[in-house]
Short mmCIF file of N, CA, C and O in Angstrom, two decimals:
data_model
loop_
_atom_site.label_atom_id
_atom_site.label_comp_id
_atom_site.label_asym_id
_atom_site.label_seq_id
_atom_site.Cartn_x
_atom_site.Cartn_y
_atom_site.Cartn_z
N UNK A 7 -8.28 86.48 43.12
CA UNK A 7 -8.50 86.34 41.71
C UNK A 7 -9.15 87.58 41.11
O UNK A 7 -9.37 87.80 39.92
N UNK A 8 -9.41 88.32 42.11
CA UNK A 8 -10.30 89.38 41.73
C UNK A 8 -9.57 90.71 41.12
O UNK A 8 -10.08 91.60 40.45
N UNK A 9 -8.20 90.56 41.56
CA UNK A 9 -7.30 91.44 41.29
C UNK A 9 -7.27 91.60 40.29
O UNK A 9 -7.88 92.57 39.83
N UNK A 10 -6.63 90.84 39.53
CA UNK A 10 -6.38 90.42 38.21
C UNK A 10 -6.61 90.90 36.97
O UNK A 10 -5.93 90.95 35.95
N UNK A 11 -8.33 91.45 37.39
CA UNK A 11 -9.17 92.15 36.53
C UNK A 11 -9.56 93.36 37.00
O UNK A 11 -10.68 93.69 36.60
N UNK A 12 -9.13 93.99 37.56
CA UNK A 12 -9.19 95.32 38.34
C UNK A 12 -9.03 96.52 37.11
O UNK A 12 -9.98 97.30 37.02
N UNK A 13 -7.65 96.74 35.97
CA UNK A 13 -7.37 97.06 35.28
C UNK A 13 -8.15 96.85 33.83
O UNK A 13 -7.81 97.54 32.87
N UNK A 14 -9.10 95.98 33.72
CA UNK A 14 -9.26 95.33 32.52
C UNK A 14 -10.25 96.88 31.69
O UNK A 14 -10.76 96.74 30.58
N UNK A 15 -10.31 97.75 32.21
CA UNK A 15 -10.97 98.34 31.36
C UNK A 15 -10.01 99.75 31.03
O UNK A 15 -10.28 100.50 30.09
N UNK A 16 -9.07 99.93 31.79
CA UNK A 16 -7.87 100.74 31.36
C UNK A 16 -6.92 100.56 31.05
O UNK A 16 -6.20 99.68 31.53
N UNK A 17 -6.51 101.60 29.86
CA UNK A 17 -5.21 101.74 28.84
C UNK A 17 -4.16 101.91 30.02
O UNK A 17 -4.16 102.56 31.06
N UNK A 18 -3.12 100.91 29.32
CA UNK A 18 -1.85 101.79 29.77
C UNK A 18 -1.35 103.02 29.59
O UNK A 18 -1.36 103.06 28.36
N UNK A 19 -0.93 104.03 29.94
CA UNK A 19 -0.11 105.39 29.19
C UNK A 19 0.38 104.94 28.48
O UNK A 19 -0.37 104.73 27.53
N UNK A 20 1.98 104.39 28.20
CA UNK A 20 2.75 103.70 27.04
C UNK A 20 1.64 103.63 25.72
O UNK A 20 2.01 104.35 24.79
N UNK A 21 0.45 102.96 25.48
CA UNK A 21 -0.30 102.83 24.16
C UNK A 21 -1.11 103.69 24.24
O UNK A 21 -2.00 103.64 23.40
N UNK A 22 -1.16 104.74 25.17
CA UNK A 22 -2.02 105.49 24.95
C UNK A 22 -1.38 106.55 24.08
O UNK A 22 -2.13 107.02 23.23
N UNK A 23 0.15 107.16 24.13
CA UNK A 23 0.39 107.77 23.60
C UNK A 23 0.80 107.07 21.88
O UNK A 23 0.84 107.63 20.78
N UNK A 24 1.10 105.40 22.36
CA UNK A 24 1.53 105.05 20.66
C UNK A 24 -0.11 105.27 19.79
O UNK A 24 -0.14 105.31 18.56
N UNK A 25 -1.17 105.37 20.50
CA UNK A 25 -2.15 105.53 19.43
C UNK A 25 -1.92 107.12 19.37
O UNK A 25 -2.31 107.33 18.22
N UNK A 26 -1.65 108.02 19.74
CA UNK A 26 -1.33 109.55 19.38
C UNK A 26 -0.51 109.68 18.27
O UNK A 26 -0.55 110.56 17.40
N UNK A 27 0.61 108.27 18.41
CA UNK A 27 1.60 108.77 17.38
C UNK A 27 1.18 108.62 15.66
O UNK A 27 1.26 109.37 14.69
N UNK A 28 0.56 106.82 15.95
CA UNK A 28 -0.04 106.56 14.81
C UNK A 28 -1.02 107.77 14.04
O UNK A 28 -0.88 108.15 12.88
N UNK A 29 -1.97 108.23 14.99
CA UNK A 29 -2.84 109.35 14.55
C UNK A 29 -1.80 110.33 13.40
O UNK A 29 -2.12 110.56 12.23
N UNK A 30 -0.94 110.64 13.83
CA UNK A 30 0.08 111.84 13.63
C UNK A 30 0.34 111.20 12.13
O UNK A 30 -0.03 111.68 11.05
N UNK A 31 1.02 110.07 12.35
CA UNK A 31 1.55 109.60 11.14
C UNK A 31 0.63 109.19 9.94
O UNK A 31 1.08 108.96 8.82
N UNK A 32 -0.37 109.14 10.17
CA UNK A 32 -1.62 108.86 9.47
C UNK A 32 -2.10 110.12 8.60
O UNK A 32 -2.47 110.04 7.43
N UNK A 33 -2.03 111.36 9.40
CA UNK A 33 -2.28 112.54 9.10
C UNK A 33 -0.97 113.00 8.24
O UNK A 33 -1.27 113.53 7.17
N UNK A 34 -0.16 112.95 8.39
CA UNK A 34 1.39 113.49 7.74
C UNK A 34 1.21 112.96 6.58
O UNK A 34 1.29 113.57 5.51
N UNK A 35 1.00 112.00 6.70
CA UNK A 35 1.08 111.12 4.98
C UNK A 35 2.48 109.90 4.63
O UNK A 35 3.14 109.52 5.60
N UNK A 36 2.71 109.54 3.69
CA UNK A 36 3.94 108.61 3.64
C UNK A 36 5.39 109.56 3.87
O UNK A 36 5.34 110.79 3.88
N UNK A 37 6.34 108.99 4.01
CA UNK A 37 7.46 109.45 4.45
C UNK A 37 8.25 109.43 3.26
O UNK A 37 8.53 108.39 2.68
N UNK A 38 8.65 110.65 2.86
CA UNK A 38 9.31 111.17 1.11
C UNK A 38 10.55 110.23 1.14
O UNK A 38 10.86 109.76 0.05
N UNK A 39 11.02 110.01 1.81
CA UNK A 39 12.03 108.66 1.96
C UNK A 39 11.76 107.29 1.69
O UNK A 39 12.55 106.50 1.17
N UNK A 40 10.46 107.01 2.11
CA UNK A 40 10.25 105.86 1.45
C UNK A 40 9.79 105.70 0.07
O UNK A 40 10.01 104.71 -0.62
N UNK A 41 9.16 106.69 -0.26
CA UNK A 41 8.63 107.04 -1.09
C UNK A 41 9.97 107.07 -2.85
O UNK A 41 9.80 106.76 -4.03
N UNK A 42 11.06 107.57 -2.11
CA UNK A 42 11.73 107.41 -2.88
C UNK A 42 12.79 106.29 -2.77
O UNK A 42 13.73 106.22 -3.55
N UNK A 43 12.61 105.50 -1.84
CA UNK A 43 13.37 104.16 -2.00
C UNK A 43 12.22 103.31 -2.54
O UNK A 43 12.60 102.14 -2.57
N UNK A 44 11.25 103.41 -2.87
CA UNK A 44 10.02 102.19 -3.35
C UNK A 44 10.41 102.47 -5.00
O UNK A 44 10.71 101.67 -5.89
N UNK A 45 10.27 103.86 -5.01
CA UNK A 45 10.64 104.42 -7.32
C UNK A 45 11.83 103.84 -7.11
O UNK A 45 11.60 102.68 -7.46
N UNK A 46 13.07 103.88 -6.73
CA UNK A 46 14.11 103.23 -6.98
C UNK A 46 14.43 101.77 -7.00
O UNK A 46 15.37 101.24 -7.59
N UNK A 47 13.56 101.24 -6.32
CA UNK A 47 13.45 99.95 -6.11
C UNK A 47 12.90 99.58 -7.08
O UNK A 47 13.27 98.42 -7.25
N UNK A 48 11.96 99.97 -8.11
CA UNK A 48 11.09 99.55 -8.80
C UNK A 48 11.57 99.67 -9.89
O UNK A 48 11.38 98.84 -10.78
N UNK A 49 12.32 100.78 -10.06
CA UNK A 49 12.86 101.12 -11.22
C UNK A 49 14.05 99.96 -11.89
O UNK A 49 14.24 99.46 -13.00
N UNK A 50 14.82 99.85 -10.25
CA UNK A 50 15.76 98.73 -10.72
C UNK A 50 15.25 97.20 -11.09
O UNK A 50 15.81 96.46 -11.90
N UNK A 51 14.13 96.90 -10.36
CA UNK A 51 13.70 95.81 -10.65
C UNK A 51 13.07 95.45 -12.10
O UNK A 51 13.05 94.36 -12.67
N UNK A 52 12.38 97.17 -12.67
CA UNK A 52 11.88 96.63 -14.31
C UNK A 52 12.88 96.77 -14.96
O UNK A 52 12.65 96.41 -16.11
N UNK A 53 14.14 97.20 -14.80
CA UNK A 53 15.43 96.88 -15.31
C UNK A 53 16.01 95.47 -15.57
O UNK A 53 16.52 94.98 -16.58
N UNK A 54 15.74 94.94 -14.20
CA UNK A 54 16.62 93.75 -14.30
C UNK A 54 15.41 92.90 -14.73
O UNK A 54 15.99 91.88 -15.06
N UNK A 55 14.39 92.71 -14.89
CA UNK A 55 13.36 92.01 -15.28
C UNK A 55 13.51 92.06 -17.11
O UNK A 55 13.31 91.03 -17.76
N UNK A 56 13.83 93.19 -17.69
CA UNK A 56 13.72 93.58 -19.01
C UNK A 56 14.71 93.13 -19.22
O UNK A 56 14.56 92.70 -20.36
N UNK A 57 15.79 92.88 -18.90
CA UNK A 57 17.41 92.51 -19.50
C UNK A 57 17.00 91.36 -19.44
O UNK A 57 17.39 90.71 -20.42
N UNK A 58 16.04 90.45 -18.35
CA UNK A 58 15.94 89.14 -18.38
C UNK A 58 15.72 88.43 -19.81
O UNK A 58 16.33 87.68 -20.57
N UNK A 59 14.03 89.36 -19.69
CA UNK A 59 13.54 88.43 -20.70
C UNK A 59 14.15 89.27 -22.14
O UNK A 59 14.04 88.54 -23.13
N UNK A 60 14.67 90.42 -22.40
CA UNK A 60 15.63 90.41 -23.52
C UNK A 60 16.61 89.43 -23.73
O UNK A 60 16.73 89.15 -24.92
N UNK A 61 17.47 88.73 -22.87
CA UNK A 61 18.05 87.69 -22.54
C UNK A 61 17.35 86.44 -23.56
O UNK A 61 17.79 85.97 -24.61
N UNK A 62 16.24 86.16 -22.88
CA UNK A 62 15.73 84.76 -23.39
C UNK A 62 15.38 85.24 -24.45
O UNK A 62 16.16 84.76 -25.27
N UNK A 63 14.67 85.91 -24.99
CA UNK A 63 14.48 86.77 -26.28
C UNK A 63 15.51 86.55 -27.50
O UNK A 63 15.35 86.15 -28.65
N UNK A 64 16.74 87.02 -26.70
CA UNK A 64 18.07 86.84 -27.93
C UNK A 64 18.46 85.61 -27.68
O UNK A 64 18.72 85.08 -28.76
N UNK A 65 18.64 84.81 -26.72
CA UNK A 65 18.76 83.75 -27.06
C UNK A 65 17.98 82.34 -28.09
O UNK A 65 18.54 81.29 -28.38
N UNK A 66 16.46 82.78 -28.51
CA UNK A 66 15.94 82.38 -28.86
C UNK A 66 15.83 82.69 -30.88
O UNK A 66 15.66 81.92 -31.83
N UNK A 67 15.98 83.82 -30.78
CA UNK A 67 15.85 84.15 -32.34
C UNK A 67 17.04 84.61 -32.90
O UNK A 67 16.82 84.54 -34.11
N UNK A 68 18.47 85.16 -32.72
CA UNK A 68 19.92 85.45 -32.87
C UNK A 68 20.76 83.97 -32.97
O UNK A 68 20.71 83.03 -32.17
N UNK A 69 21.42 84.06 -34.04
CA UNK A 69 21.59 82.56 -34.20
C UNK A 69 23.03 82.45 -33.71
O UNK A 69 23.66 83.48 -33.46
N UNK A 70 23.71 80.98 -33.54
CA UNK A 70 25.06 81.25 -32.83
C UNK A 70 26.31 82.19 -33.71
O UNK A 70 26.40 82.43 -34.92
N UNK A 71 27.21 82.59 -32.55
CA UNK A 71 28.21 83.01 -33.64
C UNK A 71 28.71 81.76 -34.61
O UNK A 71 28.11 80.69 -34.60
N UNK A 72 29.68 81.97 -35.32
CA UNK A 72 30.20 81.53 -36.54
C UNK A 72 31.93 81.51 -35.68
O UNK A 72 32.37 82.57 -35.25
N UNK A 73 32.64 80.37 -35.54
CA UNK A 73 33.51 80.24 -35.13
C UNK A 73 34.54 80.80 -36.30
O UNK A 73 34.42 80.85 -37.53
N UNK A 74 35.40 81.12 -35.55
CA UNK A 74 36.80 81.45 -36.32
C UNK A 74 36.89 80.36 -37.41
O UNK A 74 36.53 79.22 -37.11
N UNK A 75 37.38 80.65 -38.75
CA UNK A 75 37.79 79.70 -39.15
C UNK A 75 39.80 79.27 -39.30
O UNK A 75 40.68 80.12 -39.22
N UNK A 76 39.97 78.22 -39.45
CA UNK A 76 40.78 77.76 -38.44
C UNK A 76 41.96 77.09 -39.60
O UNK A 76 41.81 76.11 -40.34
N UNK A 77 42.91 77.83 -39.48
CA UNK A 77 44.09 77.71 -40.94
C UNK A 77 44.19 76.55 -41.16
O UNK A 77 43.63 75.76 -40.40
N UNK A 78 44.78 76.18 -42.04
CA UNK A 78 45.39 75.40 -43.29
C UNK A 78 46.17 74.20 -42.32
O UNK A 78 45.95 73.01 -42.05
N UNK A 79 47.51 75.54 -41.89
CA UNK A 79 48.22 74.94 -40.96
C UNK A 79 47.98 73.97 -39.71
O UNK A 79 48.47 72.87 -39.46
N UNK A 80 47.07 74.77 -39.00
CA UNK A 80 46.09 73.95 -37.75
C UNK A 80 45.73 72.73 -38.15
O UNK A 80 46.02 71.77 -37.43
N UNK A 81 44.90 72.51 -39.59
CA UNK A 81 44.05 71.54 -39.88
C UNK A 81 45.18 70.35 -39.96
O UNK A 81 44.98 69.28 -39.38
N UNK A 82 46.42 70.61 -40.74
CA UNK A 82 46.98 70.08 -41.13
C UNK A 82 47.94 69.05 -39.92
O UNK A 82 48.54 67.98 -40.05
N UNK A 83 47.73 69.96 -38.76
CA UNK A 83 48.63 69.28 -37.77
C UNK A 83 47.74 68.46 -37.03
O UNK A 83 47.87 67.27 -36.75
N UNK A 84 46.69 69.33 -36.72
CA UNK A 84 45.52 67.95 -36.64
C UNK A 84 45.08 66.36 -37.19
O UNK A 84 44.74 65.27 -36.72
N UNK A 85 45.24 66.77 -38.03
CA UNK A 85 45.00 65.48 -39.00
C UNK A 85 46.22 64.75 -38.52
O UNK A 85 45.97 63.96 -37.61
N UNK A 86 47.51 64.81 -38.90
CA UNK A 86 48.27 64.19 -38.21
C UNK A 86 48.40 63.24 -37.11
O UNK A 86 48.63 62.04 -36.97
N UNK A 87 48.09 64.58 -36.18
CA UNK A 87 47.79 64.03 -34.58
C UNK A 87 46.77 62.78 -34.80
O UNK A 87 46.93 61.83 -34.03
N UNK A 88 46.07 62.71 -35.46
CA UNK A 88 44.86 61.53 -35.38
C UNK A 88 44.92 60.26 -36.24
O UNK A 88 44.24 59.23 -36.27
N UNK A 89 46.15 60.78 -37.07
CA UNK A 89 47.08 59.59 -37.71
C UNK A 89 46.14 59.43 -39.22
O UNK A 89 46.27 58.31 -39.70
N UNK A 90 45.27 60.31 -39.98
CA UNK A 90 44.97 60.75 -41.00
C UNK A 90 45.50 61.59 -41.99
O UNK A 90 45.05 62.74 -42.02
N UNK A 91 46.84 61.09 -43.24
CA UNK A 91 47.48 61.36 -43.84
C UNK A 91 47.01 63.16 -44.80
O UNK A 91 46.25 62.71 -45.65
N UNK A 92 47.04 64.08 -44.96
CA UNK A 92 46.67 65.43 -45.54
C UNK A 92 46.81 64.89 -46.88
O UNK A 92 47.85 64.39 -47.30
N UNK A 93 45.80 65.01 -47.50
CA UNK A 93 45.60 64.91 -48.84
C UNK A 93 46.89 65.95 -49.74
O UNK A 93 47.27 67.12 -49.56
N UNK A 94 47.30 64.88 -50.72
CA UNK A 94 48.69 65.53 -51.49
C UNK A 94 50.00 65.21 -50.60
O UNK A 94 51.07 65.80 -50.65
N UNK A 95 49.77 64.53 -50.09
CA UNK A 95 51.18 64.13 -48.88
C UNK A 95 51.20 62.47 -49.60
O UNK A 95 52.00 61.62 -49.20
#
């Protein structure tokens, strides 16, 4: 059982060098790549956030369109169809 703990107070090599690397990367600073996928990311997102609530925005104060209005003729065949005689007939 004694074995077991033989090691317990030494690093492996393997993490000894991943704490070298971290050091490195710590010192370098962020990576200009991410750096420019985070502004792009962000950029698109207050995009699509702003179209949102422009969205609910116009939907709220822009009033509906105004449908075509709808001939003489149309009305007239309508009425028909529903068995309501066109006034002057």
């Amino acid at each position: 059982m004694d074995d077991e703990f033989e090691f317990a107070d030494k690093v492996p090599p393997a993490f000894d060098r991943m704490e070298n690397v971290i050091k490195d990367a710590q010192a370098k600073g962020f990576n200009p790549g991410l750096i420019v996928l985070l502004v792009v990311v962000g950029i698109l997102l207050i995009f699509l956030v702003g179209n949102y609530v422009l969205y609910l925005y116009a939907q709220k104060t822009i009033p509906p369109r105004k449908k075509k209005p709808v001939s003489k003729k149309k009305m007239k065949r309508e009425r028909l169809k529903q068995g309501v005689s066109a006034p002057g007939e």
